Short mmCIF file of C-alpha atoms in Angstrom, two decimals:
data_model
loop_
_atom_site.label_atom_id
_atom_site.label_comp_id
_atom_site.label_asym_id
_atom_site.label_seq_id
_atom_site.Cartn_x
_atom_site.Cartn_y
_atom_site.Cartn_z
CA UNK Z 12 -0.04 0.01 -0.03
CA UNK Z 13 2.85 2.35 -0.90
CA UNK Z 14 2.13 5.92 -1.41
CA UNK Z 15 -0.65 6.12 0.99
CA UNK Z 16 -0.27 8.50 3.98
CA UNK Z 17 -2.28 7.17 6.91
CA UNK Z 18 -3.12 9.13 10.02
CA UNK Z 19 -2.70 7.66 13.58
CA UNK Z 20 -3.27 4.05 13.56
CA UNK Z 21 -5.06 4.32 16.82
CA UNK Z 22 -7.96 5.86 14.99
CA UNK Z 23 -8.51 2.64 12.91
CA UNK Z 24 -10.46 -0.56 13.84
CA UNK Z 25 -7.77 -2.98 13.05
CA UNK Z 26 -8.07 -6.64 12.19
CA UNK Z 27 -5.19 -9.15 11.39
CA UNK Z 28 -5.66 -11.79 8.81
CA UNK Z 29 -6.18 -15.22 10.41
CA UNK Z 30 -6.77 -13.65 13.85
CA UNK Z 31 -10.53 -13.23 13.68
CA UNK Z 32 -12.43 -10.20 12.45
CA UNK Z 33 -14.19 -7.30 14.28
CA UNK Z 34 -15.17 -8.84 17.74
CA UNK Z 35 -18.63 -8.36 19.26
CA UNK Z 36 -18.72 -7.36 23.05
CA UNK Z 37 -18.51 -10.24 25.41
CA UNK Z 38 -16.22 -13.34 25.16
CA UNK Z 39 -18.01 -16.65 25.43
CA UNK Z 40 -16.59 -20.11 25.84
CA UNK Z 41 -15.80 -20.28 22.05
CA UNK Z 42 -12.63 -22.19 22.48
CA UNK Z 43 -14.25 -24.83 24.82
CA UNK Z 44 -16.98 -25.25 22.28
CA UNK Z 45 -14.51 -25.51 19.36
CA UNK Z 46 -12.53 -28.30 21.25
CA UNK Z 47 -15.65 -30.16 21.92
CA UNK Z 48 -16.44 -29.92 18.27
CA UNK Z 49 -13.17 -31.36 17.31
CA UNK Z 50 -13.51 -34.32 19.79
CA UNK Z 51 -17.02 -34.97 18.37
CA UNK Z 52 -15.82 -34.92 14.84
CA UNK Z 53 -12.81 -37.10 15.55
CA UNK Z 54 -14.86 -39.71 17.40
CA UNK Z 55 -17.34 -39.84 14.70
CA UNK Z 56 -14.77 -40.23 11.92
CA UNK Z 57 -12.90 -42.95 13.93
CA UNK Z 58 -16.17 -44.95 14.45
CA UNK Z 59 -17.02 -44.71 10.78
CA UNK Z 60 -13.57 -45.73 9.69
CA UNK Z 61 -13.62 -48.73 12.14
CA UNK Z 62 -16.90 -49.96 10.64
CA UNK Z 63 -15.38 -49.83 7.19
CA UNK Z 64 -12.35 -51.71 8.37
CA UNK Z 65 -14.36 -54.42 10.11
CA UNK Z 66 -16.59 -54.78 7.09
CA UNK Z 67 -13.51 -55.27 4.82
CA UNK Z 68 -12.04 -57.81 7.26
CA UNK Z 69 -15.04 -60.06 7.29
CA UNK Z 70 -15.17 -60.51 3.54
CA UNK Z 71 -11.58 -60.13 2.02
CA UNK Z 72 -11.74 -59.44 -1.61
CA UNK Z 73 -8.81 -61.25 -3.44
CA UNK Z 74 -9.23 -59.82 -6.96
CA UNK Z 75 -7.98 -56.51 -8.55
CA UNK Z 76 -9.62 -53.15 -8.43
CA UNK Z 77 -10.82 -51.80 -11.81
CA UNK Z 78 -10.05 -48.30 -10.63
CA UNK Z 79 -6.49 -48.43 -9.35
CA UNK Z 80 -5.61 -51.99 -10.61
CA UNK Z 81 -4.54 -53.12 -7.08
CA UNK Z 82 -5.68 -56.12 -5.13
CA UNK Z 83 -7.58 -56.31 -2.02
CA UNK Z 84 -10.59 -54.09 -2.62
CA UNK Z 85 -13.17 -53.33 -5.32
CA UNK Z 86 -13.94 -50.17 -7.32
CA UNK Z 87 -17.21 -49.58 -5.49
CA UNK Z 88 -15.04 -48.83 -2.37
CA UNK Z 89 -14.24 -45.35 -3.81
CA UNK Z 90 -18.00 -44.59 -4.13
CA UNK Z 91 -18.65 -45.50 -0.51
CA UNK Z 92 -15.68 -43.36 0.47
CA UNK Z 93 -17.00 -40.36 -1.44
CA UNK Z 94 -20.56 -40.76 0.01
CA UNK Z 95 -18.91 -40.91 3.65
CA UNK Z 96 -17.04 -37.57 3.08
CA UNK Z 97 -20.26 -35.84 1.68
CA UNK Z 98 -22.50 -37.04 4.56
CA UNK Z 99 -19.77 -35.99 7.06
CA UNK Z 100 -19.54 -32.49 5.73
CA UNK Z 101 -23.29 -32.10 5.49
CA UNK Z 102 -23.85 -33.35 9.05
CA UNK Z 103 -21.07 -30.91 10.30
CA UNK Z 104 -23.07 -28.07 8.87
CA UNK Z 105 -26.69 -28.96 9.30
CA UNK Z 106 -26.96 -30.76 12.60
CA UNK Z 107 -24.24 -28.90 14.48
CA UNK Z 108 -25.24 -25.62 12.93
CA UNK Z 109 -21.72 -24.60 12.45
CA UNK Z 110 -19.84 -23.25 9.33
CA UNK Z 111 -16.49 -24.79 9.13
CA UNK Z 112 -14.03 -25.56 6.44
CA UNK Z 113 -12.72 -29.15 6.41
CA UNK Z 114 -9.87 -30.43 4.35
CA UNK Z 115 -10.04 -34.10 3.72
CA UNK Z 116 -6.68 -36.09 3.09
CA UNK Z 117 -7.06 -39.60 1.70
CA UNK Z 118 -3.88 -41.99 2.08
CA UNK Z 119 -3.65 -45.50 0.99
CA UNK Z 120 -1.28 -47.81 2.99
CA UNK Z 121 -1.55 -51.51 3.43
CA UNK Z 122 -5.12 -51.59 1.94
CA UNK Z 123 -6.23 -49.27 4.71
CA UNK Z 124 -7.65 -45.58 4.45
CA UNK Z 125 -6.96 -42.79 6.83
CA UNK Z 126 -9.25 -39.76 7.03
CA UNK Z 127 -7.92 -36.50 8.51
CA UNK Z 128 -10.20 -33.34 9.07
CA UNK Z 129 -8.53 -30.13 9.73
CA UNK Z 130 -10.98 -27.67 11.20
CA UNK Z 131 -10.41 -23.87 11.23
CA UNK Z 132 -10.73 -22.58 14.91
CA UNK Z 133 -9.42 -18.91 14.17
CA UNK Z 134 -12.77 -17.42 13.04
CA UNK Z 135 -15.56 -17.29 15.59
CA UNK Z 136 -18.54 -16.83 13.25
CA UNK Z 137 -20.90 -16.24 16.28
CA UNK Z 138 -19.12 -13.24 17.56
CA UNK Z 139 -16.67 -12.04 14.89
CA UNK Z 140 -17.85 -9.76 11.96
CA UNK Z 141 -16.76 -10.41 8.42
CA UNK Z 142 -15.85 -7.43 6.31
CA UNK Z 143 -17.70 -7.94 2.99
CA UNK Z 144 -17.31 -5.58 0.00
CA UNK Z 145 -20.08 -7.27 -1.80
CA UNK Z 146 -22.63 -6.85 1.03
CA UNK Z 147 -25.09 -4.00 0.65
CA UNK Z 148 -25.95 -3.65 4.36
CA UNK Z 149 -24.74 -4.65 7.86
CA UNK Z 150 -26.62 -7.82 8.82
CA UNK Z 151 -26.55 -10.51 11.37
CA UNK Z 152 -28.60 -13.66 12.39
CA UNK Z 153 -28.19 -13.05 16.17
CA UNK Z 154 -31.05 -10.91 17.40
CA UNK Z 155 -29.22 -10.49 20.81
CA UNK Z 156 -26.49 -8.25 19.39
CA UNK Z 157 -28.76 -5.56 18.39
CA UNK Z 158 -30.22 -2.76 20.49
CA UNK Z 159 -33.23 -0.38 19.74
CA UNK Z 160 -34.83 -3.01 17.46
CA UNK Z 161 -37.68 -1.97 15.17
CA UNK Z 162 -39.81 -4.27 12.96
CA UNK Z 163 -38.62 -4.13 9.27
CA UNK Z 164 -41.55 -3.10 6.99
CA UNK Z 165 -39.77 -2.72 3.67
CA UNK Z 166 -39.81 -5.13 0.63
CA UNK Z 167 -36.18 -5.95 0.59
CA UNK Z 168 -34.83 -9.63 1.06
CA UNK Z 169 -31.42 -10.97 1.38
CA UNK Z 170 -30.19 -13.01 -1.64
CA UNK Z 171 -27.40 -15.67 -0.72
CA UNK Z 172 -24.76 -17.14 -2.85
CA UNK Z 173 -27.15 -20.08 -3.93
CA UNK Z 174 -29.88 -17.59 -4.96
CA UNK Z 175 -31.94 -18.37 -1.89
CA UNK Z 176 -33.91 -15.51 -0.22
CA UNK Z 177 -33.82 -14.77 3.43
CA UNK Z 178 -36.26 -12.31 4.92
CA UNK Z 179 -35.32 -9.31 7.00
CA UNK Z 180 -37.08 -9.30 10.43
CA UNK Z 181 -35.71 -6.27 12.30
CA UNK Z 182 -33.43 -3.22 12.03
CA UNK Z 183 -31.27 -2.15 14.95
CA UNK Z 184 -28.02 -0.82 16.23
CA UNK Z 185 -24.90 -2.38 17.72
CA UNK Z 186 -21.48 -1.61 19.06
CA UNK Z 187 -18.28 -3.27 17.43
CA UNK Z 188 -14.83 -3.37 18.92
CA UNK Z 189 -11.72 -5.35 18.26
CA UNK Z 190 -8.76 -7.00 20.14
CA UNK Z 191 -6.11 -4.27 19.24
CA UNK Z 192 -7.30 -1.03 20.64
CA UNK Z 193 -10.18 0.33 22.80
CA UNK Z 194 -12.08 2.14 19.79
CA UNK Z 195 -15.75 1.31 19.74
CA UNK Z 196 -17.72 1.95 16.59
CA UNK Z 197 -21.44 2.25 16.44
CA UNK Z 198 -23.22 0.49 13.60
CA UNK Z 199 -26.45 1.91 12.44
CA UNK Z 200 -29.34 0.18 10.65
CA UNK Z 201 -28.13 -3.28 11.01
CA UNK Z 202 -30.32 -5.87 9.61
CA UNK Z 203 -31.56 -8.96 11.66
CA UNK Z 204 -31.92 -11.79 9.21
CA UNK Z 205 -33.03 -15.05 10.86
CA UNK Z 206 -31.07 -18.01 9.59
CA UNK Z 207 -27.88 -16.19 8.76
CA UNK Z 208 -24.80 -17.95 10.16
CA UNK Z 209 -22.32 -15.06 9.98
CA UNK Z 210 -22.23 -11.37 10.93
CA UNK Z 211 -21.42 -9.24 7.98
CA UNK Z 212 -20.03 -5.68 7.79
CA UNK Z 213 -20.87 -3.84 4.69
CA UNK Z 214 -18.03 -1.90 3.13
CA UNK Z 215 -20.40 0.37 1.27
CA UNK Z 216 -22.34 1.15 4.41
CA UNK Z 217 -19.11 1.91 6.28
CA UNK Z 218 -18.01 4.42 3.49
CA UNK Z 219 -21.41 5.92 3.36
CA UNK Z 220 -21.07 6.90 7.05
CA UNK Z 221 -17.70 8.77 6.35
CA UNK Z 222 -15.24 5.97 7.10
CA UNK Z 223 -12.36 4.73 4.83
CA UNK Z 224 -11.82 1.11 4.39
CA UNK Z 225 -8.25 -0.08 3.43
CA UNK Z 226 -7.56 -3.61 2.42
CA UNK Z 227 -4.03 -4.84 2.67
CA UNK Z 228 -2.03 -8.05 2.08
CA UNK Z 229 -2.38 -9.08 5.79
CA UNK Z 230 -5.25 -7.02 7.17
CA UNK Z 231 -8.10 -4.69 6.68
CA UNK Z 232 -8.41 -1.29 8.47
CA UNK Z 233 -11.19 1.20 8.80
CA UNK Z 234 -10.19 4.90 9.23
CA UNK Z 235 -12.05 8.04 10.20
CA UNK Z 236 -9.89 10.03 7.58
CA UNK Z 237 -7.33 9.01 4.94
CA UNK Z 238 -4.96 10.83 2.74
CA UNK Z 239 -3.70 9.43 -0.53
CA UNK Z 240 -0.13 10.59 -1.65
CA UNK Z 241 0.04 8.53 -4.87
CA UNK Z 242 -2.02 7.97 -7.99
CA UNK Z 243 -3.85 4.55 -7.92
CA UNK Z 244 -2.98 1.87 -10.43
CA UNK Z 245 -6.56 0.99 -10.87
CA UNK Z 246 -9.83 2.75 -9.95
CA UNK Z 247 -13.33 1.54 -9.78
CA UNK Z 248 -16.67 3.08 -9.14
CA UNK Z 249 -19.40 2.65 -6.59
CA UNK Z 250 -22.61 1.40 -8.26
CA UNK Z 251 -25.44 1.19 -5.97
CA UNK Z 252 -24.20 -0.70 -2.90
CA UNK Z 253 -21.18 -2.46 -4.46
CA UNK Z 254 -17.87 -1.46 -5.95
CA UNK Z 255 -17.14 -2.30 -9.57
CA UNK Z 256 -13.90 -2.40 -11.53
CA UNK Z 257 -14.94 -2.64 -15.18
CA UNK Z 258 -12.47 -3.84 -17.71
CA UNK Z 259 -12.91 -0.71 -19.82
CA UNK Z 260 -12.20 1.60 -16.71
CA UNK Z 261 -9.15 -0.61 -15.83
CA UNK Z 262 -7.69 -0.36 -19.43
CA UNK Z 263 -8.16 3.42 -19.47
CA UNK Z 264 -6.52 3.84 -16.02
CA UNK Z 265 -3.60 1.68 -17.24
CA UNK Z 266 -2.86 3.51 -20.27
CA UNK Z 267 -3.56 6.99 -18.79
CA UNK Z 268 -0.02 7.62 -17.64
CA UNK Z 269 1.40 8.22 -21.11
CA UNK Z 270 -1.61 10.31 -22.39
CA UNK Z 271 -1.03 13.76 -23.78
CA UNK Z 272 -3.39 16.36 -25.30
CA UNK Z 273 -1.93 15.58 -28.75
CA UNK Z 274 -2.69 11.90 -28.35
CA UNK Z 275 -6.35 12.71 -27.52
CA UNK Z 276 -6.42 15.19 -30.44
CA UNK Z 277 -5.55 12.25 -32.60
CA UNK Z 278 -8.00 9.72 -30.97
CA UNK Z 279 -10.94 12.24 -31.46
CA UNK Z 280 -10.42 12.55 -35.31
CA UNK Z 281 -8.16 15.69 -35.06
CA UNK Z 282 -10.77 17.64 -33.04
CA UNK Z 283 -9.68 21.26 -32.51
CA UNK Z 284 -7.78 21.99 -29.35
CA UNK Z 285 -10.42 24.60 -28.29
CA UNK Z 286 -13.04 21.95 -28.33
CA UNK Z 287 -10.82 19.48 -26.55
CA UNK Z 288 -10.46 22.13 -23.61
CA UNK Z 289 -14.23 22.41 -23.49
CA UNK Z 290 -14.76 18.64 -23.33
CA UNK Z 291 -12.34 18.26 -20.39
CA UNK Z 292 -13.85 21.16 -18.46
CA UNK Z 293 -17.43 19.95 -18.93
CA UNK Z 294 -16.38 16.16 -18.55
CA UNK Z 295 -18.19 15.38 -21.78
CA UNK Z 296 -16.28 12.25 -22.58
CA UNK Z 297 -15.83 9.29 -20.27
CA UNK Z 298 -12.29 8.52 -19.57
CA UNK Z 299 -10.90 11.86 -20.82
CA UNK Z 300 -8.35 13.09 -18.24
CA UNK Z 301 -7.61 16.52 -17.39
CA UNK Z 302 -4.55 17.46 -19.49
CA UNK Z 303 -2.51 20.57 -20.35
CA UNK Z 304 -3.38 21.81 -23.78
CA UNK Z 305 -0.90 24.13 -25.70
CA UNK Z 306 -2.54 26.65 -27.96
CA UNK Z 307 0.64 27.38 -29.87
CA UNK Z 308 0.80 23.89 -31.50
CA UNK Z 309 -0.36 22.92 -35.03
CA UNK Z 310 -1.05 19.48 -36.14
CA UNK Z 311 0.63 18.63 -39.49
CA UNK Z 312 -2.36 16.50 -40.49
CA UNK Z 313 -4.77 19.22 -39.81
CA UNK Z 314 -2.80 21.66 -41.95
CA UNK Z 315 -3.06 19.30 -44.89
CA UNK Z 316 -6.44 18.02 -44.39
CA UNK Z 317 -8.41 21.18 -43.18
CA UNK Z 318 -6.77 23.66 -45.62
CA UNK Z 319 -9.35 25.76 -47.55
CA UNK Z 320 -9.71 28.86 -49.51
CA UNK Z 321 -10.05 32.07 -47.56
CA UNK Z 322 -12.97 34.19 -47.81
CA UNK Z 323 -12.83 37.07 -50.34
CA UNK Z 324 -12.71 40.51 -48.83
CA UNK Z 325 -15.96 42.57 -49.54
CA UNK Z 326 -15.39 45.44 -51.94
CA UNK Z 327 -15.58 48.83 -50.28
CA UNK Z 328 -16.30 50.63 -53.48
CA UNK Z 329 -19.63 52.30 -53.73
CA UNK Z 330 -20.91 54.19 -56.84
CA UNK Z 331 -21.76 57.80 -56.13
CA UNK Z 332 -24.28 58.31 -58.89
CA UNK Z 333 -26.63 56.17 -60.92
CA UNK Z 334 -25.07 54.12 -63.90
CA UNK Z 335 -21.62 54.90 -62.61
CA UNK Z 336 -21.02 51.02 -62.36
CA UNK Z 337 -23.18 48.40 -63.99
CA UNK Z 338 -23.00 44.49 -62.95
CA UNK Z 339 -24.09 42.12 -65.59
CA UNK Z 340 -24.09 38.21 -65.70
CA UNK Z 341 -25.92 35.63 -67.95
CA UNK Z 342 -27.94 32.82 -66.27
CA UNK Z 343 -28.65 29.47 -68.12
CA UNK Z 344 -29.29 27.48 -70.02
CA UNK Z 345 -32.47 26.33 -68.19
CA UNK Z 346 -33.33 22.67 -68.54
CA UNK Z 347 -36.95 23.33 -69.38
CA UNK Z 348 -37.34 26.14 -71.98
CA UNK Z 349 -40.08 28.73 -71.70
CA UNK Z 350 -43.08 28.31 -74.00
CA UNK Z 351 -41.57 30.85 -76.39
CA UNK Z 352 -38.23 29.03 -76.44
CA UNK Z 353 -36.31 31.28 -74.02
CA UNK Z 354 -33.55 29.46 -72.04
CA UNK Z 355 -31.25 32.28 -70.91
CA UNK Z 356 -31.65 35.24 -68.75
CA UNK Z 357 -29.23 38.33 -68.54
CA UNK Z 358 -29.35 40.81 -65.72
CA UNK Z 359 -27.96 44.50 -65.50
CA UNK Z 360 -27.63 45.93 -61.96
CA UNK Z 361 -27.03 49.44 -61.13
CA UNK Z 362 -24.44 49.63 -58.28
CA UNK Z 363 -25.78 52.89 -56.88
CA UNK Z 364 -29.45 51.93 -56.59
CA UNK Z 365 -29.23 48.19 -56.97
CA UNK Z 366 -32.06 48.42 -59.55
CA UNK Z 367 -32.00 45.46 -61.82
CA UNK Z 368 -33.13 44.99 -65.51
CA UNK Z 369 -33.96 41.51 -66.55
CA UNK Z 370 -34.06 40.30 -70.26
CA UNK Z 371 -34.71 36.78 -71.52
CA UNK Z 372 -33.10 35.33 -74.67
CA UNK Z 373 -32.91 32.12 -76.58
CA UNK Z 374 -29.16 32.14 -77.01
CA UNK Z 375 -26.14 33.51 -75.34
CA UNK Z 376 -25.21 35.52 -78.62
CA UNK Z 377 -28.14 37.74 -78.11
CA UNK Z 378 -26.37 39.37 -75.10
CA UNK Z 379 -24.88 42.16 -77.04
CA UNK Z 380 -28.25 43.21 -78.58
CA UNK Z 381 -29.86 43.02 -75.11
CA UNK Z 382 -27.07 45.27 -73.70
CA UNK Z 383 -27.72 47.87 -76.53
CA UNK Z 384 -31.49 47.71 -75.59
CA UNK Z 385 -30.80 48.20 -71.87
CA UNK Z 386 -28.19 51.14 -72.55
CA UNK Z 387 -30.73 53.11 -74.62
CA UNK Z 388 -33.68 52.58 -72.07
CA UNK Z 389 -31.59 53.19 -68.93
CA UNK Z 390 -29.78 56.42 -70.10
CA UNK Z 391 -32.91 57.86 -71.50
CA UNK Z 392 -34.91 57.16 -68.31
CA UNK Z 393 -32.23 58.22 -65.78
CA UNK Z 394 -30.48 61.03 -67.87
CA UNK Z 395 -26.90 59.54 -67.09
CA UNK Z 396 -24.30 57.81 -69.08
CA UNK Z 397 -23.02 54.30 -68.30
CA UNK Z 398 -19.39 54.76 -67.06
CA UNK Z 399 -18.35 51.15 -66.19
CA UNK Z 400 -19.46 47.61 -66.87
CA UNK Z 401 -18.33 44.73 -64.73
CA UNK Z 402 -18.68 41.21 -66.05
CA UNK Z 403 -17.04 37.81 -66.06
CA UNK Z 404 -14.85 36.51 -68.98
CA UNK Z 405 -17.61 34.80 -70.81
CA UNK Z 406 -17.46 34.73 -74.54
CA UNK Z 407 -20.64 36.64 -74.84
CA UNK Z 408 -18.84 39.78 -73.30
CA UNK Z 409 -15.41 39.37 -74.90
CA UNK Z 410 -16.46 39.29 -78.53
CA UNK Z 411 -15.07 41.96 -80.87
CA UNK Z 412 -18.37 43.37 -81.54
CA UNK Z 413 -19.02 43.98 -77.87
CA UNK Z 414 -15.61 45.47 -77.03
CA UNK Z 415 -15.67 47.82 -79.98
CA UNK Z 416 -19.14 49.08 -79.01
CA UNK Z 417 -17.97 49.87 -75.45
CA UNK Z 418 -14.80 51.68 -76.72
CA UNK Z 419 -16.90 53.68 -79.14
CA UNK Z 420 -19.31 54.83 -76.33
CA UNK Z 421 -16.37 55.27 -73.74
CA UNK Z 422 -17.52 52.60 -71.35
CA UNK Z 423 -14.89 50.98 -69.13
CA UNK Z 424 -15.10 47.19 -69.14
CA UNK Z 425 -14.00 45.52 -65.85
CA UNK Z 426 -13.34 41.78 -65.98
CA UNK Z 427 -13.20 39.40 -63.05
CA UNK Z 428 -10.37 36.77 -62.57
CA UNK Z 429 -10.97 33.41 -64.06
CA UNK Z 430 -12.94 30.87 -62.02
CA UNK Z 431 -13.64 33.55 -59.41
CA UNK Z 432 -17.36 34.18 -59.47
CA UNK Z 433 -16.87 35.87 -55.96
CA UNK Z 434 -15.56 39.04 -57.61
CA UNK Z 435 -18.81 39.38 -59.48
CA UNK Z 436 -20.87 38.67 -56.33
CA UNK Z 437 -23.68 41.17 -56.75
CA UNK Z 438 -24.73 39.73 -60.20
CA UNK Z 439 -24.29 36.07 -59.05
CA UNK Z 440 -26.34 36.77 -55.95
CA UNK Z 441 -29.09 38.43 -57.85
CA UNK Z 442 -29.44 35.35 -60.36
CA UNK Z 443 -29.84 33.17 -57.20
CA UNK Z 444 -32.51 35.52 -55.82
CA UNK Z 445 -34.53 35.62 -58.91
CA UNK Z 446 -34.36 31.90 -59.39
CA UNK Z 447 -35.65 31.11 -55.90
CA UNK Z 448 -38.41 33.64 -56.42
CA UNK Z 449 -39.38 31.89 -59.59
CA UNK Z 450 -39.36 28.36 -58.16
CA UNK Z 451 -41.32 29.34 -55.06
CA UNK Z 452 -44.18 31.06 -57.17
CA UNK Z 453 -44.28 28.07 -59.49
CA UNK Z 454 -44.72 25.62 -56.67
CA UNK Z 455 -47.11 27.67 -54.72
CA UNK Z 456 -49.61 27.82 -57.50
CA UNK Z 457 -48.86 24.50 -59.13
CA UNK Z 458 -47.89 26.16 -62.45
CA UNK Z 459 -45.81 24.14 -64.89
CA UNK Z 460 -42.11 24.86 -65.20
CA UNK Z 461 -42.30 25.94 -68.78
CA UNK Z 462 -43.72 29.31 -67.45
CA UNK Z 463 -40.70 30.13 -65.50
CA UNK Z 464 -39.86 33.29 -67.55
#
């Protein structure tokens, strides 16, 4: 138990292994009773073996045993021997009402069997208390050990190892002391279970009352307070009234020593370090320890896999008068042509007022004639001349006919870079806006798609 700083051992209820557990007040004649039990068992064993011997001497078998291939006895002798041992063990537990552990040793010498029973006389099951980590409550079968008894009115029962159920009769309190100091501990809410042969101390009930239970190689100790100075090798959790060490938790605790924030960054599919900090603070992931996260590190895999094009800066230019700058773009071809055969749409947008002119056409080559029509109508209506035209590098805008017309009327033509529609964002966004309006109106009134224009 290295690494554990324990306060004064006088504060602990202390029990040595093999020396009995927590002792109940009052010392009866346990050793005399135990010696009497030994004499009783030894006499009964000798009588039974004497009967076996007499029976074998009356009728001596001269053949060979089919089991061990030796002369002087038959194979059924082993069956009688097994039945004798089983009946002896059952009798010692049922008739004498005493839980003992017996070790039977069989020796074969000169066709005679010797049976030796070794009984454990170190644990007094009537007075000692067994510390049980799998027991949910303190319980005893001796009603005389309890004070302030009240009748139990709950629905709980005690389930034993063979799945039999024992009823709970009473609930009371008792005092427990041990051989090694004068400390007495009061146990509250102790179950009286008629028929139980042992007195059980529940580890979970001791810890619930504020005590610390420490199991060692040679003993078990109960402390009022305990300070741990070293990280545990394994760590379990308390579920209901028992302590559970799951395989998953044990594996996580074993591998946690070499864990770093970079390792968890890789385990969680290259999650961002800021998100990793939030997960640790809020305990969002089971098994995720509290680690130090460096914000100045960059993962090489993230640099390659998460690289993307930066956003284009929004243009700060704003026209100061109408028709100072006109944005234009061609939309199409549309899959379903209009009833008159129109498949394209060209827009002209005034940068100053964001007013838009829309023209429909059957082919892209009609863009030049639509621009001429727009120029005449807009300049006549507004009373201003078009100064600049911003378009993409589409062939409908770069033809010689279109370029010569702009030079003739002193209109500056601005082109966007190739494959960068973001630079012509006003015209592109207006095309999307018009198509969304068109689809919404057609769907709302169940109008066929051929009426989109």
